[in-house]
PDB file of C-alpha atoms in Angstrom:
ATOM      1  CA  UNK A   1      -5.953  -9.305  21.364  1.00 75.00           C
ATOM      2  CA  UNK A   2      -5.595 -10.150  17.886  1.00 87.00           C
ATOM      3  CA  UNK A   3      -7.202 -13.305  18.070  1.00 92.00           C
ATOM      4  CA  UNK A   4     -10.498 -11.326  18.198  1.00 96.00           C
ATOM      5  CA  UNK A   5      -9.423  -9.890  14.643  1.00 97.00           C
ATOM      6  CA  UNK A   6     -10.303 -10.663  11.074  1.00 97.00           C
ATOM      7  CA  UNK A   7      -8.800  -9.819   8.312  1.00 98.00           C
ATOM      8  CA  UNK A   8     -10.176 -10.513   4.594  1.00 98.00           C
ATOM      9  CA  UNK A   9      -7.527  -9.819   2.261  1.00 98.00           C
ATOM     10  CA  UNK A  10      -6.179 -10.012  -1.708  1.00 97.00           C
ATOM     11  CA  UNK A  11      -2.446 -10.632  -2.195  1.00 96.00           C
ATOM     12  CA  UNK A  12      -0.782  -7.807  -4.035  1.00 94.00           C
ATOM     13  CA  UNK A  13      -3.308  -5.599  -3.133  1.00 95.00           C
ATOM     14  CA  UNK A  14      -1.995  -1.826  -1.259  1.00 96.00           C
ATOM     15  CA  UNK A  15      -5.086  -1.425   0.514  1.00 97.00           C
ATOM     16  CA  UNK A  16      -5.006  -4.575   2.166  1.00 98.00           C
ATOM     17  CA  UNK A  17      -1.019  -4.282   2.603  1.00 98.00           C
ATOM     18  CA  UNK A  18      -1.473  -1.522   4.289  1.00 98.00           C
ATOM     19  CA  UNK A  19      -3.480  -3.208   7.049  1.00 98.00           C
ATOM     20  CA  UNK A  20      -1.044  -6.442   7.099  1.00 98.00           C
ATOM     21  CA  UNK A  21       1.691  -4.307   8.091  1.00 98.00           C
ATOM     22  CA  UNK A  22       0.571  -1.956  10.335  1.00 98.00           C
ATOM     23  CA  UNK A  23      -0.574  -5.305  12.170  1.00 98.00           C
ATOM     24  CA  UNK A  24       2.849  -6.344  12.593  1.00 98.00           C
ATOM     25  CA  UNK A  25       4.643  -3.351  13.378  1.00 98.00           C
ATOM     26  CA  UNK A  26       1.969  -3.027  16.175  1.00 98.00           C
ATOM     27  CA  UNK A  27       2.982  -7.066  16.876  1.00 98.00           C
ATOM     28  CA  UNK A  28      -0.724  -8.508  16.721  1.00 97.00           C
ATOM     29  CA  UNK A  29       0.179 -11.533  14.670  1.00 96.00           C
ATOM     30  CA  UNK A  30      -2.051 -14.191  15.324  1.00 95.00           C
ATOM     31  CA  UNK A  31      -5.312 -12.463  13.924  1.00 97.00           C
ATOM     32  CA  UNK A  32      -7.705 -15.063  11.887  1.00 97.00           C
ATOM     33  CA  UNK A  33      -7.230 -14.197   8.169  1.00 97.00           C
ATOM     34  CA  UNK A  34      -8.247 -15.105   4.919  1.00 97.00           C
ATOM     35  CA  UNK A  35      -6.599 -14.983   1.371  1.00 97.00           C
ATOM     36  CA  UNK A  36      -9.378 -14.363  -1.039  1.00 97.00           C
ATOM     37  CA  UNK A  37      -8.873 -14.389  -5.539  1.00 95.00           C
ATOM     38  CA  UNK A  38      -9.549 -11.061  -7.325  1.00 92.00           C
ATOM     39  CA  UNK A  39     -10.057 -13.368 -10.180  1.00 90.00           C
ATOM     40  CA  UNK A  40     -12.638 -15.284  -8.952  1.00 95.00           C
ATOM     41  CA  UNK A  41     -14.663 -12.576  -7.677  1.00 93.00           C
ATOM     42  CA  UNK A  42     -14.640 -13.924  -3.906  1.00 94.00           C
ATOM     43  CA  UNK A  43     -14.383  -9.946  -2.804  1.00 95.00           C
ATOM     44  CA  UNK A  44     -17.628 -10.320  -3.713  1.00 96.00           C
ATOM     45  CA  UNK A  45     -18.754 -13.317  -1.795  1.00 96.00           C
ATOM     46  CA  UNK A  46     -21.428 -12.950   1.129  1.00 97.00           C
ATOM     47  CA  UNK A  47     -18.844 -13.585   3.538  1.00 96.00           C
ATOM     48  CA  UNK A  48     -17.494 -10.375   2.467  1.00 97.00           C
ATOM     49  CA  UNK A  49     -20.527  -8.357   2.043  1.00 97.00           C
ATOM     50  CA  UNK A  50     -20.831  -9.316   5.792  1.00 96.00           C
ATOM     51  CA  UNK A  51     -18.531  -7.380   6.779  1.00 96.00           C
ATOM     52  CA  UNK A  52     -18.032  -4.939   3.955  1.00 97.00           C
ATOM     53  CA  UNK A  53     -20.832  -3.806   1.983  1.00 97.00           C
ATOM     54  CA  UNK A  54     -18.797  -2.403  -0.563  1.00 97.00           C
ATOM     55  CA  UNK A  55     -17.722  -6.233  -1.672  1.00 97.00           C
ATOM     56  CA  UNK A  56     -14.028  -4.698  -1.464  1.00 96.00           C
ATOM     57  CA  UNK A  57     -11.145  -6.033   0.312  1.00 97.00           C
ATOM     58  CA  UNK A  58      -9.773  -5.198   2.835  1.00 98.00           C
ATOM     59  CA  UNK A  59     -12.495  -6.080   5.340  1.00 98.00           C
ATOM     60  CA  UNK A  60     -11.277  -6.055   8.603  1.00 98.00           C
ATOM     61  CA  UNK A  61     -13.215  -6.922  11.518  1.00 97.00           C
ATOM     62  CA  UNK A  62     -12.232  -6.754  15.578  1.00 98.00           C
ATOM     63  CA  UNK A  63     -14.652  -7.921  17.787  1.00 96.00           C
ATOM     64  CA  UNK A  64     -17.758  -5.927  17.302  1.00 96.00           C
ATOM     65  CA  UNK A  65     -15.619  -3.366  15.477  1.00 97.00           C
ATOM     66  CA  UNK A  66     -15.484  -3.223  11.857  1.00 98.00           C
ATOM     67  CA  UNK A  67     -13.127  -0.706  10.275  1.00 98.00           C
ATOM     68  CA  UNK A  68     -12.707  -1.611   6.517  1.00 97.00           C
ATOM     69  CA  UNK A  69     -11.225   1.457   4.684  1.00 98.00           C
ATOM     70  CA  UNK A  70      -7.210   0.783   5.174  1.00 98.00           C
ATOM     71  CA  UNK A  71      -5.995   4.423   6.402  1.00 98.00           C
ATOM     72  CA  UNK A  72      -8.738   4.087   8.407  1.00 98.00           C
ATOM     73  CA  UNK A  73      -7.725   0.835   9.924  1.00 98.00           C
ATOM     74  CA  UNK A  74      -4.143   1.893  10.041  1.00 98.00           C
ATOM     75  CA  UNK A  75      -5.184   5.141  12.285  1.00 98.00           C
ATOM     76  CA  UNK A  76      -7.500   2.660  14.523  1.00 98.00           C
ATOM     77  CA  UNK A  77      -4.604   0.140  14.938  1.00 98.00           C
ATOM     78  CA  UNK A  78      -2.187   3.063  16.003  1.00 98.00           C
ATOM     79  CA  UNK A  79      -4.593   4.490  18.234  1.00 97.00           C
ATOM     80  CA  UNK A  80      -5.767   1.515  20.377  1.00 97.00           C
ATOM     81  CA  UNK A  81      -2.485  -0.260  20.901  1.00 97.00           C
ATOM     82  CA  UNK A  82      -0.150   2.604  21.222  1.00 95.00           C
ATOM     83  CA  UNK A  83       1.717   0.730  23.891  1.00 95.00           C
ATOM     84  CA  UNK A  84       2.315  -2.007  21.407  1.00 96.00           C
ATOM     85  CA  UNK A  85       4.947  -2.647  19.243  1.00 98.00           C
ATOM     86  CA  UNK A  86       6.551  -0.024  17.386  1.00 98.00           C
ATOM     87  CA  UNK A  87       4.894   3.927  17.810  1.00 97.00           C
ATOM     88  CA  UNK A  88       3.999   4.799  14.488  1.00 98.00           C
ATOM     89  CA  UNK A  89       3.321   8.474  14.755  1.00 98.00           C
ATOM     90  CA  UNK A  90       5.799  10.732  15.890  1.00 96.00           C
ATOM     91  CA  UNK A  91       6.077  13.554  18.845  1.00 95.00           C
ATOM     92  CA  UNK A  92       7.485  16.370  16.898  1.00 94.00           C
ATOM     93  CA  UNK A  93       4.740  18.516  15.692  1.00 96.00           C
ATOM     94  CA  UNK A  94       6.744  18.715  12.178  1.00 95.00           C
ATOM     95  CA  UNK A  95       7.127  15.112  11.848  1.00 96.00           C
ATOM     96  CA  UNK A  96       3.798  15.191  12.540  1.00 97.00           C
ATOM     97  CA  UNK A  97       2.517  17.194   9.924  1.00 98.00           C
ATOM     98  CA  UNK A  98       4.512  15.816   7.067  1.00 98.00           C
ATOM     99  CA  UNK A  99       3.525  12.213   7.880  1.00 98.00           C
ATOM    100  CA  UNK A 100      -0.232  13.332   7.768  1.00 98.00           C
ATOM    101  CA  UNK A 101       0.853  15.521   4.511  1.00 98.00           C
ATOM    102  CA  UNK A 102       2.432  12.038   3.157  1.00 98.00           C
ATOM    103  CA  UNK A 103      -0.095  10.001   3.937  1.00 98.00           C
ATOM    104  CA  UNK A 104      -2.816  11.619   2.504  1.00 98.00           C
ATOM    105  CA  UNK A 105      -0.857  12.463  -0.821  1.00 98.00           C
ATOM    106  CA  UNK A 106      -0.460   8.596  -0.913  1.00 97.00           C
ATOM    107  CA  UNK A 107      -3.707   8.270  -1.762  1.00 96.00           C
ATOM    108  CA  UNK A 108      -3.194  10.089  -4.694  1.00 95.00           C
ATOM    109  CA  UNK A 109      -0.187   8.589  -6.048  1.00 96.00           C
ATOM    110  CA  UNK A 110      -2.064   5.556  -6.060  1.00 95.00           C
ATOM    111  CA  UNK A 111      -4.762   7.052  -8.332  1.00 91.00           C
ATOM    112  CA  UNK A 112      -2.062   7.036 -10.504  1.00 90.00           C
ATOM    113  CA  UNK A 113      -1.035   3.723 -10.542  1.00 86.00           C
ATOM    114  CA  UNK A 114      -1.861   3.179 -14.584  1.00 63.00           C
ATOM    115  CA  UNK A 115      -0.954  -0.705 -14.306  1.00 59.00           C
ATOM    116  CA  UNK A 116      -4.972  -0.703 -13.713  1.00 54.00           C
ATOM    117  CA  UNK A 117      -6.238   0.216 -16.385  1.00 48.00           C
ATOM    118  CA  UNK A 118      -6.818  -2.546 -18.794  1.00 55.00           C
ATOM    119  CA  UNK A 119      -8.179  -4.140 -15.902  1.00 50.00           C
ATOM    120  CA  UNK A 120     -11.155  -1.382 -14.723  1.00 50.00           C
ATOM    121  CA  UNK A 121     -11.700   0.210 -18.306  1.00 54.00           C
ATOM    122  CA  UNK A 122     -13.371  -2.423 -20.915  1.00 59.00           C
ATOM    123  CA  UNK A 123     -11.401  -3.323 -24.131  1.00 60.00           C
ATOM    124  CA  UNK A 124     -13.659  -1.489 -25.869  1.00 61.00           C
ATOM    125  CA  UNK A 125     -13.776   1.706 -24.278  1.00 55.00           C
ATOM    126  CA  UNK A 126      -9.472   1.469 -23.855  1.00 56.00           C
ATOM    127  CA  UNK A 127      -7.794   4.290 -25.571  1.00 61.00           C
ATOM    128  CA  UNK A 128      -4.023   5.095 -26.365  1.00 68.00           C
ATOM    129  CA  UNK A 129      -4.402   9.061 -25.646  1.00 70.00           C
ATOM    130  CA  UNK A 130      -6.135   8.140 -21.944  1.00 67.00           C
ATOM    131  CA  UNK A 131      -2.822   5.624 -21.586  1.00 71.00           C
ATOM    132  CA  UNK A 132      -0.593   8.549 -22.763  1.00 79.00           C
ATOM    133  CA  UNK A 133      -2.257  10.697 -20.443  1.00 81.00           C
ATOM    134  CA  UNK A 134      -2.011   8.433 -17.313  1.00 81.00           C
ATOM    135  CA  UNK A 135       1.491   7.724 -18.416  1.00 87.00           C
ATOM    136  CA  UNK A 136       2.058  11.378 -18.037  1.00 89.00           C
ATOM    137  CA  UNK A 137       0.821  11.718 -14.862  1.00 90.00           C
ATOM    138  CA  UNK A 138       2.755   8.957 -13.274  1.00 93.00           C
ATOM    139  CA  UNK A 139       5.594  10.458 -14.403  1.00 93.00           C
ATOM    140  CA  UNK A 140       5.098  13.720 -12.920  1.00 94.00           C
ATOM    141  CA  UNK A 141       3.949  12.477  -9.777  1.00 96.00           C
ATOM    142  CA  UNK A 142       6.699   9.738  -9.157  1.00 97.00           C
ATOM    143  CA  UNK A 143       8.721  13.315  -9.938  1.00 97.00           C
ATOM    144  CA  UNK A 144       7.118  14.496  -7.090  1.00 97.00           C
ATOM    145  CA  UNK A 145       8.265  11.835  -4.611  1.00 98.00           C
ATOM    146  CA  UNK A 146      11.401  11.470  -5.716  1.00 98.00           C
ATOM    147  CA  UNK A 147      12.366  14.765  -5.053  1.00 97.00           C
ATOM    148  CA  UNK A 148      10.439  14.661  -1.090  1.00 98.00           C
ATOM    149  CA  UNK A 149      12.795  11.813  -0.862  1.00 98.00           C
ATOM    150  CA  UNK A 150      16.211  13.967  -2.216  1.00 97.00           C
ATOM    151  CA  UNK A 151      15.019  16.743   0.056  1.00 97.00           C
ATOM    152  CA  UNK A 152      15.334  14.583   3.102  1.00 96.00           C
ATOM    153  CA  UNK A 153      18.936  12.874   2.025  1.00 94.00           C
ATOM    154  CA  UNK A 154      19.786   9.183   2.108  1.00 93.00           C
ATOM    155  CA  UNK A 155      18.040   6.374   4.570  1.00 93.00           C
ATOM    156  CA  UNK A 156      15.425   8.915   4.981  1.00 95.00           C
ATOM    157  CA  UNK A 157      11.775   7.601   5.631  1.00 97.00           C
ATOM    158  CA  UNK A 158       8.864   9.863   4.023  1.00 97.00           C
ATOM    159  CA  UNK A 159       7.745  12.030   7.050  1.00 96.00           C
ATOM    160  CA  UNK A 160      11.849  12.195   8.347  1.00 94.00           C
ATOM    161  CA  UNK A 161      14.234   9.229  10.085  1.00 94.00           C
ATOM    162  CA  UNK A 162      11.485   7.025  11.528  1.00 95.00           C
ATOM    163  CA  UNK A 163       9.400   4.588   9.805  1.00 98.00           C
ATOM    164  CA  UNK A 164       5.312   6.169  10.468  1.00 98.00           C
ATOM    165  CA  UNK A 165       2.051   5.773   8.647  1.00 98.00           C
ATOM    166  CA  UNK A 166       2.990   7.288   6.089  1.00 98.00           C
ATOM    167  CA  UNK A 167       5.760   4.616   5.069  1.00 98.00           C
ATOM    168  CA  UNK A 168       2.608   2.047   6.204  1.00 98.00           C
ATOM    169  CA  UNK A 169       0.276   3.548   3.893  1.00 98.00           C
ATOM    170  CA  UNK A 170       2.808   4.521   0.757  1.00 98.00           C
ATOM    171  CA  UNK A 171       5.654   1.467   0.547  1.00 98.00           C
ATOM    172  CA  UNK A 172       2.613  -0.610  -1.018  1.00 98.00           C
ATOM    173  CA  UNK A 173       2.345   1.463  -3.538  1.00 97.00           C
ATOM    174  CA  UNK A 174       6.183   2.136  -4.495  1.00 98.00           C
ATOM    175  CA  UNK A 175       6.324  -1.753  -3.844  1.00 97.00           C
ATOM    176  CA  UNK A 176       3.662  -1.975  -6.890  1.00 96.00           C
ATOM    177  CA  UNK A 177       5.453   0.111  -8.936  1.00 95.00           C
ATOM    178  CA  UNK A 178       8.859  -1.449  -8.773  1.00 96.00           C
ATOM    179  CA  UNK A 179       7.291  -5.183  -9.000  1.00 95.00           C
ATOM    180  CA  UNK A 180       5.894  -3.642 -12.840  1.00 92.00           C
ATOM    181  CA  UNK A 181       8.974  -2.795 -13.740  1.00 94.00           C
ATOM    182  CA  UNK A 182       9.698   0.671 -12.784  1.00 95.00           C
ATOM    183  CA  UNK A 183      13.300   1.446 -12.950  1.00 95.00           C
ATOM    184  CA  UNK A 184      15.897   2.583  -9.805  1.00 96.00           C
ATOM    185  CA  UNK A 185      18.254   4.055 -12.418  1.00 96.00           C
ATOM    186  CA  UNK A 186      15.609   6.907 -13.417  1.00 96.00           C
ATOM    187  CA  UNK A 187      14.132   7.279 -10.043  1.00 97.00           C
ATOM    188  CA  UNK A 188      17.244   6.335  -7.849  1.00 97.00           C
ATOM    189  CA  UNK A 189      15.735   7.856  -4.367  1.00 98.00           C
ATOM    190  CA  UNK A 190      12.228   5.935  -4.836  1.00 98.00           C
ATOM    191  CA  UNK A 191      14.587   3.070  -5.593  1.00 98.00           C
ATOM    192  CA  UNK A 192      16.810   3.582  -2.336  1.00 98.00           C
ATOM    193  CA  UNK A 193      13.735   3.654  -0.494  1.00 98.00           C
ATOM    194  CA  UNK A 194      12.552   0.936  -1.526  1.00 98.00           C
ATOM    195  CA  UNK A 195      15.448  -1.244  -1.244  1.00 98.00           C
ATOM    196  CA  UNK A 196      15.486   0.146   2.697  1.00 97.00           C
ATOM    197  CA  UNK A 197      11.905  -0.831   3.459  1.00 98.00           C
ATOM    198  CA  UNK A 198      11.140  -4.139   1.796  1.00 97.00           C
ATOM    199  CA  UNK A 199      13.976  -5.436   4.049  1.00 97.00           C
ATOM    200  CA  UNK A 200      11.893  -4.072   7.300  1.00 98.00           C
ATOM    201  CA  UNK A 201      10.755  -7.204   9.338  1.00 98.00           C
ATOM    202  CA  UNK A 202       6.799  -6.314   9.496  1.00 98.00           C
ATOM    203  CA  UNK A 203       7.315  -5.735   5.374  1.00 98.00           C
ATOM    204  CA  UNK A 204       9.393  -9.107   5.125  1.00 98.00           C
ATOM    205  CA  UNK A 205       6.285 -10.805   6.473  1.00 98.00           C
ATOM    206  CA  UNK A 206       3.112  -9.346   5.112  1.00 98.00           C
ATOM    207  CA  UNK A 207       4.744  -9.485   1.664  1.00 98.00           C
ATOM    208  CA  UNK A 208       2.722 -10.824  -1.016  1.00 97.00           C
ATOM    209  CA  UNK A 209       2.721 -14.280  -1.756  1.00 96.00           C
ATOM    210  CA  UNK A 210       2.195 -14.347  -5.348  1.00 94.00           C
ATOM    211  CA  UNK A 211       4.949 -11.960  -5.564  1.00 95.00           C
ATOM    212  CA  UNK A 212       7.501 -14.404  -3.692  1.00 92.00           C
ATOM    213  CA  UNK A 213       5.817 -17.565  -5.945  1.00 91.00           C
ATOM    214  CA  UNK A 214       6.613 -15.364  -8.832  1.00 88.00           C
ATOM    215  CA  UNK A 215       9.864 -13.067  -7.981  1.00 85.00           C
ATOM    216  CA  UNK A 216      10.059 -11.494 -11.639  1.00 85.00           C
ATOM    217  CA  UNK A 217       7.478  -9.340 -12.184  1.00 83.00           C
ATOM    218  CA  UNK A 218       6.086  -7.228 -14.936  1.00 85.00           C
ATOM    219  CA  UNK A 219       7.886  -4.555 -16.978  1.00 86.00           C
ATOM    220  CA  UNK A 220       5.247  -2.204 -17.576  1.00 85.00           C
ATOM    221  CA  UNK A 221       6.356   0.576 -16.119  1.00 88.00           C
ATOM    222  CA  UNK A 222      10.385   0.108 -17.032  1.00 89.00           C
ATOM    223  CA  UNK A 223       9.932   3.515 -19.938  1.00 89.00           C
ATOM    224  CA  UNK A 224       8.348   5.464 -17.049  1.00 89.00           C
TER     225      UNK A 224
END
Protein backbone atom coordinates (compact mmCIF):
# COMPACT_ATOMS: atom_id res chain seq x y z
CA UNK A 1 0.00 0.00 0.00
CA UNK A 2 2.21 2.70 0.89
CA UNK A 3 4.75 1.93 -1.46
CA UNK A 4 2.42 3.48 -4.10
CA UNK A 5 2.70 6.82 -1.95
CA UNK A 6 4.69 9.99 -2.19
CA UNK A 7 5.26 12.29 0.04
CA UNK A 8 7.17 15.77 -0.62
CA UNK A 9 7.86 17.30 2.56
CA UNK A 10 9.82 20.36 4.65
CA UNK A 11 11.13 19.47 8.12
CA UNK A 12 9.56 21.59 10.80
CA UNK A 13 6.83 22.30 8.78
CA UNK A 14 2.86 21.54 10.55
CA UNK A 15 1.33 21.02 7.35
CA UNK A 16 3.53 18.44 6.28
CA UNK A 17 3.68 16.96 10.01
CA UNK A 18 0.44 16.55 9.91
CA UNK A 19 0.57 14.11 6.99
CA UNK A 20 3.84 12.22 8.47
CA UNK A 21 1.91 11.26 11.36
CA UNK A 22 -1.28 10.41 10.41
CA UNK A 23 0.85 7.96 8.09
CA UNK A 24 2.13 6.20 10.96
CA UNK A 25 -0.63 6.00 13.23
CA UNK A 26 -2.43 4.42 10.18
CA UNK A 27 1.09 2.10 9.97
CA UNK A 28 1.91 2.85 6.15
CA UNK A 29 5.60 3.36 6.69
CA UNK A 30 7.41 2.53 3.77
CA UNK A 31 5.92 5.34 1.44
CA UNK A 32 8.74 6.98 -1.02
CA UNK A 33 9.51 10.44 0.45
CA UNK A 34 11.48 13.33 -0.02
CA UNK A 35 13.03 16.04 2.34
CA UNK A 36 13.02 19.22 0.40
CA UNK A 37 14.91 23.07 1.85
CA UNK A 38 12.52 26.01 2.44
CA UNK A 39 15.67 27.91 2.01
CA UNK A 40 16.53 26.92 -1.18
CA UNK A 41 13.27 27.32 -2.69
CA UNK A 42 12.99 23.50 -3.83
CA UNK A 43 8.99 23.81 -2.83
CA UNK A 44 9.21 25.46 -5.78
CA UNK A 45 10.99 23.05 -8.02
CA UNK A 46 9.09 21.37 -11.08
CA UNK A 47 9.08 18.24 -9.33
CA UNK A 48 6.81 19.89 -7.02
CA UNK A 49 4.70 21.87 -9.28
CA UNK A 50 4.03 18.29 -10.63
CA UNK A 51 2.22 17.40 -8.19
CA UNK A 52 1.22 20.60 -6.49
CA UNK A 53 0.56 23.58 -8.41
CA UNK A 54 0.61 25.72 -5.59
CA UNK A 55 4.68 25.07 -5.29
CA UNK A 56 3.76 24.32 -1.47
CA UNK A 57 4.68 21.42 0.53
CA UNK A 58 3.12 19.05 1.48
CA UNK A 59 2.51 17.33 -1.86
CA UNK A 60 1.37 14.07 -1.42
CA UNK A 61 0.70 11.75 -4.10
CA UNK A 62 -0.93 7.90 -4.02
CA UNK A 63 -1.11 6.25 -7.07
CA UNK A 64 -3.18 8.30 -9.40
CA UNK A 65 -4.45 10.17 -6.34
CA UNK A 66 -3.12 13.40 -5.38
CA UNK A 67 -4.41 14.97 -2.18
CA UNK A 68 -2.03 17.88 -1.19
CA UNK A 69 -3.85 20.13 1.37
CA UNK A 70 -2.84 18.26 4.88
CA UNK A 71 -6.45 18.06 6.67
CA UNK A 72 -7.35 16.98 3.57
CA UNK A 73 -4.87 14.20 3.37
CA UNK A 74 -5.34 13.40 6.99
CA UNK A 75 -9.33 12.83 6.33
CA UNK A 76 -8.32 10.67 3.04
CA UNK A 77 -5.78 8.57 5.05
CA UNK A 78 -8.49 7.91 7.83
CA UNK A 79 -11.03 7.13 5.43
CA UNK A 80 -9.37 4.55 3.10
CA UNK A 81 -7.48 2.49 5.64
CA UNK A 82 -9.86 2.50 8.49
CA UNK A 83 -8.95 -1.08 9.20
CA UNK A 84 -5.40 0.01 9.62
CA UNK A 85 -3.56 0.93 12.41
CA UNK A 86 -4.96 3.01 14.99
CA UNK A 87 -8.95 4.49 14.33
CA UNK A 88 -8.54 8.01 14.43
CA UNK A 89 -12.07 9.24 14.65
CA UNK A 90 -14.20 8.27 17.30
CA UNK A 91 -17.89 6.53 17.63
CA UNK A 92 -19.45 8.81 20.09
CA UNK A 93 -21.32 11.44 18.30
CA UNK A 94 -19.80 14.04 21.01
CA UNK A 95 -16.35 12.98 20.54
CA UNK A 96 -17.19 13.38 17.27
CA UNK A 97 -18.15 16.78 17.14
CA UNK A 98 -15.47 18.26 19.30
CA UNK A 99 -12.68 16.59 17.28
CA UNK A 100 -14.20 18.19 14.05
CA UNK A 101 -14.72 21.52 16.33
CA UNK A 102 -10.79 21.06 17.24
CA UNK A 103 -9.64 20.42 14.18
CA UNK A 104 -10.93 23.06 12.33
CA UNK A 105 -10.08 25.73 15.12
CA UNK A 106 -6.48 24.36 14.54
CA UNK A 107 -6.33 25.97 11.58
CA UNK A 108 -6.73 29.06 13.16
CA UNK A 109 -4.39 28.85 15.92
CA UNK A 110 -1.91 28.37 13.39
CA UNK A 111 -2.76 31.72 11.72
CA UNK A 112 -1.48 32.84 14.73
CA UNK A 113 1.69 31.43 14.88
CA UNK A 114 3.67 35.08 14.85
CA UNK A 115 7.21 33.23 14.67
CA UNK A 116 6.38 33.90 10.75
CA UNK A 117 6.42 36.97 10.37
CA UNK A 118 9.80 38.34 9.66
CA UNK A 119 9.88 35.62 7.34
CA UNK A 120 6.48 36.41 4.97
CA UNK A 121 6.39 40.31 5.64
CA UNK A 122 9.56 42.22 3.97
CA UNK A 123 11.96 44.19 6.31
CA UNK A 124 10.66 47.04 5.02
CA UNK A 125 7.11 46.76 5.36
CA UNK A 126 7.80 45.02 9.27
CA UNK A 127 6.18 47.02 11.93
CA UNK A 128 6.32 46.88 15.87
CA UNK A 129 2.39 47.72 16.35
CA UNK A 130 1.49 44.62 13.67
CA UNK A 131 4.11 42.45 16.09
CA UNK A 132 2.27 43.84 19.18
CA UNK A 133 -0.85 43.01 17.64
CA UNK A 134 -0.01 39.37 16.62
CA UNK A 135 1.59 39.06 19.99
CA UNK A 136 -1.79 39.81 21.36
CA UNK A 137 -3.55 37.47 19.58
CA UNK A 138 -1.40 34.53 20.36
CA UNK A 139 -1.88 35.21 23.67
CA UNK A 140 -5.50 35.16 23.69
CA UNK A 141 -5.80 32.27 21.61
CA UNK A 142 -3.16 29.96 23.38
CA UNK A 143 -5.79 31.28 26.35
CA UNK A 144 -8.23 29.63 24.52
CA UNK A 145 -6.64 26.17 24.39
CA UNK A 146 -5.41 26.09 27.50
CA UNK A 147 -8.51 26.35 29.09
CA UNK A 148 -10.29 23.36 26.38
CA UNK A 149 -7.45 21.47 27.84
CA UNK A 150 -8.35 22.40 31.89
CA UNK A 151 -11.95 21.69 30.97
CA UNK A 152 -11.16 18.14 30.06
CA UNK A 153 -8.66 17.44 33.26
CA UNK A 154 -5.22 15.84 33.12
CA UNK A 155 -3.92 13.20 30.23
CA UNK A 156 -6.77 14.49 28.31
CA UNK A 157 -6.39 14.55 24.40
CA UNK A 158 -8.22 17.62 22.57
CA UNK A 159 -11.56 16.01 21.40
CA UNK A 160 -11.62 13.69 25.03
CA UNK A 161 -9.27 10.41 26.15
CA UNK A 162 -8.26 9.18 22.69
CA UNK A 163 -5.68 10.50 20.49
CA UNK A 164 -7.98 11.67 16.89
CA UNK A 165 -7.38 14.13 14.11
CA UNK A 166 -7.59 16.65 15.94
CA UNK A 167 -4.35 15.81 18.10
CA UNK A 168 -2.95 14.85 14.23
CA UNK A 169 -3.73 18.12 12.92
CA UNK A 170 -2.98 20.50 16.24
CA UNK A 171 0.29 18.78 18.20
CA UNK A 172 2.34 20.37 15.15
CA UNK A 173 1.43 23.41 15.97
CA UNK A 174 1.78 23.34 19.97
CA UNK A 175 5.05 21.38 18.98
CA UNK A 176 6.08 24.81 17.08
CA UNK A 177 5.27 26.82 19.74
CA UNK A 178 7.12 25.12 22.53
CA UNK A 179 10.36 24.51 20.16
CA UNK A 180 10.29 28.87 20.07
CA UNK A 181 10.34 29.05 23.38
CA UNK A 182 6.93 29.17 24.73
CA UNK A 183 6.83 28.51 28.35
CA UNK A 184 4.93 25.33 30.40
CA UNK A 185 4.99 27.46 33.56
CA UNK A 186 2.42 30.12 32.00
CA UNK A 187 0.52 27.69 29.97
CA UNK A 188 0.95 24.48 32.18
CA UNK A 189 -2.04 22.35 30.38
CA UNK A 190 -0.63 23.16 26.70
CA UNK A 191 2.61 22.14 28.37
CA UNK A 192 1.18 18.75 29.88
CA UNK A 193 -0.08 18.06 26.60
CA UNK A 194 2.62 18.39 25.02
CA UNK A 195 4.91 16.53 27.15
CA UNK A 196 2.08 13.48 26.67
CA UNK A 197 2.13 13.54 22.88
CA UNK A 198 5.67 14.11 21.69
CA UNK A 199 6.37 10.81 23.55
CA UNK A 200 3.53 9.00 21.22
CA UNK A 201 5.38 6.45 18.91
CA UNK A 202 3.92 7.80 15.37
CA UNK A 203 5.12 11.51 16.90
CA UNK A 204 8.58 9.95 18.07
CA UNK A 205 9.12 9.09 14.42
CA UNK A 206 7.87 11.75 12.09
CA UNK A 207 9.62 14.29 14.35
CA UNK A 208 11.60 16.82 12.69
CA UNK A 209 15.02 16.29 11.99
CA UNK A 210 16.44 19.62 12.26
CA UNK A 211 14.77 19.81 15.50
CA UNK A 212 16.61 16.54 16.89
CA UNK A 213 20.13 17.96 15.00
CA UNK A 214 19.40 21.05 16.93
CA UNK A 215 17.47 20.12 20.39
CA UNK A 216 17.54 23.86 21.77
CA UNK A 217 15.42 25.85 19.99
CA UNK A 218 14.40 29.45 19.81
CA UNK A 219 13.07 31.65 22.62
CA UNK A 220 10.79 33.78 20.86
CA UNK A 221 7.86 33.11 22.28
CA UNK A 222 9.24 32.56 26.16
CA UNK A 223 7.25 36.45 27.22
CA UNK A 224 4.10 35.02 25.59
Amino acid sequence: MAQDMTLLWGSGSPPCWRVQIALEEKNLQGYNQKLLSFEKMEHKSQEVLDINARGQLPSFKHGDVIVNESYAACFYLESQFKSEGNKLIPDSPAEQALMYQRMFEGLTFYEKLMIYYDWFVPEGERHDSALKRNRAALATELKLWEGYLQKLGPGSHLAGPFFSLADVTVFPTVATLFRFGLSAEHYPNLGEYYALLKERPSIKASWPPHWSENPKGQDTLKDI
